[in-house]
CSV table of C-alpha atoms in Angstrom, one decimal:
chain,number,residue,atom,x,y,z
A,29,MET,CA,0.0,0.0,0.0
A,30,HIS,CA,1.5,3.3,-1.1
A,31,SER,CA,1.6,6.2,1.3
A,32,ASP,CA,-0.6,9.3,0.8
A,33,LEU,CA,1.7,12.0,-0.4
A,34,THR,CA,-0.9,14.7,0.4
A,35,GLN,CA,-0.6,13.8,4.1
A,36,LYS,CA,3.0,14.9,4.3
A,37,ASP,CA,4.2,18.3,5.3
A,38,ILE,CA,7.1,18.2,2.9
A,39,VAL,CA,7.3,16.1,-0.3
A,40,SER,CA,10.5,15.7,-2.4
A,41,TYR,CA,9.9,14.6,-6.1
A,42,VAL,CA,12.5,13.7,-8.7
A,43,ALA,CA,11.5,13.2,-12.4
A,44,LEU,CA,13.7,11.1,-14.7
A,45,GLY,CA,13.5,10.6,-18.5
A,46,ASP,CA,13.9,12.1,-21.9
A,47,SER,CA,12.1,14.9,-23.8
A,48,PHE,CA,8.7,13.6,-22.7
A,49,THR,CA,9.5,14.3,-19.0
A,50,GLU,CA,11.6,17.4,-19.9
A,51,GLY,CA,8.4,18.9,-21.2
A,52,MET,CA,8.8,19.4,-24.9
A,53,SER,CA,6.8,21.0,-26.5
A,54,ASP,CA,5.1,22.8,-23.6
A,55,PRO,CA,7.0,26.1,-23.2
A,56,TYR,CA,6.5,28.4,-20.3
A,57,PRO,CA,5.1,31.8,-21.3
A,58,ASP,CA,8.5,33.4,-20.5
A,59,SER,CA,10.4,31.0,-22.9
A,60,ASP,CA,12.3,33.1,-25.4
A,61,SER,CA,13.3,30.3,-27.8
A,62,VAL,CA,12.5,26.8,-28.9
A,63,PRO,CA,14.0,24.2,-28.6
A,64,ASN,CA,16.3,25.7,-26.0
A,65,GLY,CA,13.8,27.7,-24.0
A,66,ARG,CA,12.3,26.7,-20.7
A,67,TYR,CA,9.8,23.9,-21.0
A,68,ARG,CA,7.0,23.1,-18.5
A,69,GLY,CA,5.5,19.7,-19.3
A,70,TRP,CA,3.5,17.3,-17.3
A,71,ALA,CA,6.1,16.7,-14.6
A,72,ASP,CA,6.3,20.4,-13.7
A,73,ARG,CA,2.5,20.5,-13.7
A,74,VAL,CA,2.3,17.5,-11.3
A,75,ALA,CA,4.7,19.1,-8.9
A,76,GLU,CA,2.6,22.3,-9.1
A,77,HIS,CA,-0.6,20.4,-8.4
A,78,LEU,CA,1.0,18.6,-5.5
A,79,ALA,CA,2.2,21.9,-4.0
A,80,ARG,CA,-1.5,22.9,-3.6
A,81,HIS,CA,-2.0,20.1,-1.1
A,82,VAL,CA,1.3,19.9,0.7
A,83,GLY,CA,3.2,22.4,2.9
A,84,GLU,CA,6.2,22.3,0.7
A,85,VAL,CA,7.2,20.5,-2.5
A,86,ARG,CA,10.9,20.2,-3.4
A,87,TYR,CA,11.2,19.2,-7.0
A,88,ALA,CA,14.0,18.2,-9.4
A,89,ASN,CA,13.7,17.3,-13.0
A,90,LEU,CA,16.8,15.4,-14.4
A,91,ALA,CA,15.3,14.6,-17.8
A,92,VAL,CA,17.1,15.5,-21.0
A,93,ARG,CA,15.7,15.3,-24.5
A,94,GLY,CA,17.0,12.5,-26.7
A,95,ARG,CA,18.3,10.3,-23.9
A,96,LEU,CA,18.3,6.6,-24.4
A,97,ALA,CA,17.4,4.2,-21.6
A,98,GLY,CA,21.0,3.3,-20.9
A,99,GLN,CA,21.9,7.0,-20.6
A,100,ILE,CA,19.1,7.6,-18.2
A,101,MET,CA,20.2,4.7,-16.0
A,102,THR,CA,23.8,5.8,-15.9
A,103,GLU,CA,23.3,9.6,-15.8
A,104,GLN,CA,20.1,10.2,-13.9
A,105,VAL,CA,19.4,7.2,-11.7
A,106,PRO,CA,22.5,7.7,-9.5
A,107,ARG,CA,21.6,11.3,-8.9
A,108,ALA,CA,18.0,10.4,-8.0
A,109,VAL,CA,19.4,7.8,-5.5
A,110,GLU,CA,21.6,10.5,-4.0
A,111,LEU,CA,18.7,12.9,-3.6
A,112,ALA,CA,16.6,10.3,-1.8
A,113,PRO,CA,13.2,11.7,-2.6
A,114,ASP,CA,9.7,10.6,-1.5
A,115,LEU,CA,8.5,10.3,-5.1
A,116,ILE,CA,10.2,9.3,-8.4
A,117,THR,CA,8.7,9.2,-11.8
A,118,LEU,CA,10.6,7.3,-14.5
A,119,CYS,CA,9.8,7.2,-18.2
A,120,ALA,CA,12.5,5.7,-20.4
A,121,GLY,CA,12.9,3.5,-23.5
A,122,GLY,CA,10.9,5.5,-26.1
A,123,ASN,CA,14.0,6.7,-27.9
A,124,ASP,CA,15.4,3.2,-28.0
A,125,ILE,CA,12.3,1.7,-29.5
A,126,ILE,CA,11.8,4.3,-32.3
A,127,ARG,CA,15.3,3.8,-33.6
A,128,PRO,CA,15.9,1.3,-36.4
A,129,GLY,CA,16.5,-2.1,-34.8
A,130,GLY,CA,15.2,-1.0,-31.5
A,131,ASP,CA,14.7,-4.1,-29.3
A,132,PRO,CA,11.9,-3.8,-26.6
A,133,ASP,CA,13.1,-6.9,-24.8
A,134,ALA,CA,16.7,-5.6,-24.4
A,135,THR,CA,15.4,-2.1,-23.5
A,136,ALA,CA,13.2,-3.6,-20.8
A,137,GLN,CA,16.2,-5.3,-19.2
A,138,ILE,CA,17.9,-1.9,-19.0
A,139,LEU,CA,14.9,-0.4,-17.5
A,140,GLU,CA,14.6,-3.1,-14.9
A,141,ALA,CA,18.1,-2.6,-13.7
A,142,GLY,CA,17.3,1.1,-13.0
A,143,VAL,CA,14.1,0.3,-11.3
A,144,ALA,CA,15.8,-2.2,-9.1
A,145,ARG,CA,18.2,0.4,-7.9
A,146,LEU,CA,15.6,3.1,-7.5
A,147,SER,CA,13.3,0.8,-5.5
A,148,GLY,CA,16.1,0.6,-2.9
A,149,THR,CA,15.5,4.2,-2.0
A,150,GLY,CA,12.1,3.5,-0.5
A,151,ALA,CA,10.6,6.2,-2.7
A,152,ARG,CA,7.2,5.8,-4.3
A,153,LEU,CA,8.0,4.9,-7.9
A,154,VAL,CA,5.9,5.6,-10.9
A,155,LEU,CA,6.4,4.1,-14.4
A,156,PHE,CA,4.7,4.9,-17.7
A,157,THR,CA,3.6,2.6,-20.5
A,158,GLY,CA,4.1,3.7,-24.1
A,159,PHE,CA,1.2,5.3,-25.8
A,160,ASP,CA,-0.8,3.7,-28.6
A,161,THR,CA,0.9,4.8,-31.8
A,162,GLY,CA,-1.9,3.4,-34.0
A,163,SER,CA,-3.4,6.8,-34.7
A,164,LEU,CA,-0.1,8.4,-35.7
A,165,SER,CA,1.0,7.8,-39.3
A,166,VAL,CA,4.6,8.5,-38.6
A,167,MET,CA,4.8,6.0,-35.8
A,168,ARG,CA,2.1,3.5,-36.6
A,169,HIS,CA,4.6,0.8,-37.5
A,170,LEU,CA,6.0,0.8,-34.0
A,171,ARG,CA,2.7,-0.3,-32.4
A,172,GLY,CA,3.9,-4.0,-31.9
A,173,LYS,CA,7.2,-3.0,-30.3
A,174,VAL,CA,5.5,-0.6,-28.0
A,175,SER,CA,2.9,-3.1,-26.8
A,176,THR,CA,5.7,-5.7,-26.2
A,177,TYR,CA,7.6,-3.1,-24.1
A,178,ASN,CA,4.4,-2.3,-22.2
A,179,MET,CA,4.0,-5.9,-21.2
A,180,HIS,CA,7.6,-6.0,-19.9
A,181,LEU,CA,7.0,-2.8,-18.1
A,182,ARG,CA,3.9,-4.0,-16.3
A,183,ALA,CA,5.8,-7.1,-15.1
A,184,ILE,CA,8.6,-4.9,-13.8
A,185,ALA,CA,6.1,-2.7,-12.0
A,186,ASP,CA,4.5,-5.8,-10.4
A,187,ARG,CA,7.9,-7.1,-9.2
A,188,TYR,CA,9.0,-3.8,-7.6
A,189,ASP,CA,5.6,-2.5,-6.5
A,190,CYS,CA,5.5,0.5,-8.8
A,191,ASP,CA,2.6,2.6,-9.8
A,192,VAL,CA,1.8,2.6,-13.5
A,193,VAL,CA,0.4,5.5,-15.6
A,194,ASP,CA,-1.2,3.6,-18.5
A,195,MET,CA,-0.7,5.9,-21.5
A,196,TRP,CA,-1.8,3.2,-23.9
A,197,SER,CA,-5.4,3.5,-22.6
A,198,MET,CA,-5.6,7.3,-22.8
A,199,ARG,CA,-7.6,7.5,-26.0
A,200,VAL,CA,-7.7,11.3,-25.8
A,201,LEU,CA,-4.1,11.3,-26.9
A,202,ALA,CA,-5.2,10.0,-30.3
A,203,ASP,CA,-6.5,13.5,-31.2
A,204,PRO,CA,-4.0,15.5,-33.2
A,205,ARG,CA,-4.5,18.4,-30.8
A,206,ALA,CA,-2.7,16.4,-28.1
A,207,TRP,CA,0.5,16.6,-30.3
A,208,SER,CA,2.8,19.4,-31.2
A,209,TRP,CA,3.7,20.4,-34.8
A,210,ASP,CA,6.6,18.0,-34.8
A,211,ARG,CA,4.2,15.0,-34.3
A,212,LEU,CA,6.8,13.5,-31.9
A,213,HIS,CA,6.1,15.4,-28.7
A,214,PHE,CA,2.9,16.3,-26.9
A,215,SER,CA,1.3,19.8,-27.1
A,216,THR,CA,0.6,22.0,-24.1
A,217,GLU,CA,-2.9,20.5,-23.9
A,218,GLY,CA,-1.5,17.0,-24.2
A,219,HIS,CA,0.9,17.6,-21.3
A,220,ARG,CA,-1.9,19.1,-19.2
A,221,ARG,CA,-4.1,16.1,-19.6
A,222,ILE,CA,-1.2,13.7,-18.9
A,223,ALA,CA,-0.4,15.6,-15.7
A,224,LEU,CA,-4.0,15.2,-14.6
A,225,ARG,CA,-3.8,11.5,-15.2
A,226,VAL,CA,-0.6,11.2,-13.2
A,227,CYS,CA,-2.3,13.0,-10.3
A,228,GLU,CA,-5.1,10.6,-10.5
A,229,VAL,CA,-2.7,7.7,-10.1
A,230,LEU,CA,-1.0,9.4,-7.2
A,231,GLY,CA,-4.2,10.3,-5.5
A,232,VAL,CA,-3.6,14.1,-5.8
A,233,PRO,CA,-6.9,16.0,-6.1
A,234,VAL,CA,-7.5,17.9,-9.2
A,235,ASP,CA,-10.5,19.9,-10.5
A,236,GLU,CA,-10.4,18.8,-14.1
A,237,ASP,CA,-11.0,15.6,-16.1
A,238,TRP,CA,-8.1,14.4,-18.2
A,239,GLY,CA,-10.5,12.4,-20.4
A,240,ALA,CA,-12.9,15.2,-21.1
A,241,PRO,CA,-14.0,15.1,-24.8
A,242,TRP,CA,-12.2,17.4,-27.2
A,243,PRO,CA,-14.3,20.3,-28.6
A,244,PRO,CA,-15.5,19.9,-32.2
A,245,THR,CA,-13.1,21.0,-34.9
A,246,GLU,CA,-13.7,22.6,-38.3
A,247,PRO,CA,-13.1,20.2,-41.2
A,248,ARG,CA,-9.9,20.8,-43.2
A,249,ASP,CA,-9.6,20.6,-47.0
A,250,TRP,CA,-7.0,18.3,-48.5
A,251,ARG,CA,-4.8,21.2,-49.6
A,252,SER,CA,-4.3,22.5,-46.1
A,253,ALA,CA,-3.6,19.0,-44.8
A,254,ARG,CA,-1.0,18.5,-47.6
A,255,GLN,CA,0.7,21.8,-46.8
A,256,GLU,CA,1.0,20.8,-43.2
A,257,ASP,CA,2.5,17.4,-44.2
A,258,LEU,CA,5.1,19.1,-46.3
A,259,HIS,CA,5.9,21.6,-43.6
A,260,TRP,CA,6.3,18.8,-41.1
A,261,ALA,CA,8.6,16.8,-43.4
A,262,ARG,CA,10.8,19.8,-44.1
A,263,GLU,CA,11.0,21.2,-40.5
A,264,TYR,CA,11.0,18.0,-38.4
A,265,LEU,CA,11.3,14.7,-40.3
A,266,VAL,CA,14.4,15.6,-42.4
A,267,PRO,CA,16.4,16.9,-39.4
A,268,TRP,CA,15.4,13.9,-37.3
A,269,ILE,CA,16.6,11.5,-40.0
A,270,GLY,CA,19.8,13.5,-40.2
A,271,ARG,CA,20.5,13.1,-36.5
A,272,ARG,CA,19.9,9.3,-36.7
A,273,LEU,CA,22.3,8.9,-39.6
A,274,THR,CA,25.1,10.9,-38.0
A,275,GLY,CA,24.6,9.6,-34.4
A,276,ARG,CA,23.7,13.0,-33.0
A,277,SER,CA,21.0,13.7,-30.5
A,278,SER,CA,18.7,16.7,-29.9
A,279,GLY,CA,20.0,16.7,-26.3
A,280,ASP,CA,23.7,16.8,-27.1
A,281,GLY,CA,25.4,19.4,-24.9
A,282,LEU,CA,22.3,19.9,-22.8
A,283,SER,CA,21.9,19.3,-19.0
A,284,ALA,CA,18.9,18.8,-16.7
A,285,LYS,CA,16.7,21.9,-16.3
A,286,ARG,CA,16.2,21.3,-12.5
A,287,PRO,CA,19.3,19.3,-11.3
A,288,ASN,CA,18.6,20.0,-7.6
A,289,LEU,CA,15.6,19.6,-5.3
A,290,GLU,CA,14.2,23.1,-5.1
A,291,PRO,CA,10.9,24.5,-3.8
A,292,CYS,CA,8.0,24.4,-6.3
A,293,SER,CA,5.1,26.8,-6.2
A,294,PRO,CA,1.4,25.7,-6.6
A,295,CYS,CA,-0.2,26.0,-10.1
A,296,GLU,CA,-2.5,28.9,-10.6
């Protein structure tokens, strides 16, 4: 039985992962540039929600875009163990699986090694399944790999008594408005809904429903859709392929946005 975080006077929270946990593409209003501006994302939002119900929340976000599972385990997990928080969220493996030849079985083994080490801290540990890529043309072919990884992840969660945020079942994420222009990262609204879902798993009260229906949209003509596809291919697909071919990452040279446990203010 997991402890009720909202009954504590002080809660420390560390978020581990890649671009998903870093918060791309959910910039703060004061972000001056993208992709190097300040991102908010679901993890920041969860910390803010938690701060509404706890005397003090100390929050660190060690996630860096582009990181593979092995990098997260070697770069971020030791720091999380050192910080000894009450709550740890870990989402890893997505960048491994989307790469050519990505092996969900091998990636799950890497993940389990990190989970085993984190579980020794006594922190409440939250894992995330991969989302259903069936509605995304650019990633539809990965659906089988993601589902295989999800089965491994649930088994790992059972072995180490972890909470699981089931992203696969969040059908609201199939709507294009849950995704940013790059079609690889969630939009501000996508991050907001994911944060609400995480709070639900943690038992943190919220006033909104993550699964609320999307409002109706105006139909688009095929010319507009075609122009959007061309823009996406030029601005996002070609650079992504270039990084894969040259072994580069969008996170090269970047470090964690919140490397230390620092006070977090409630959301407005």
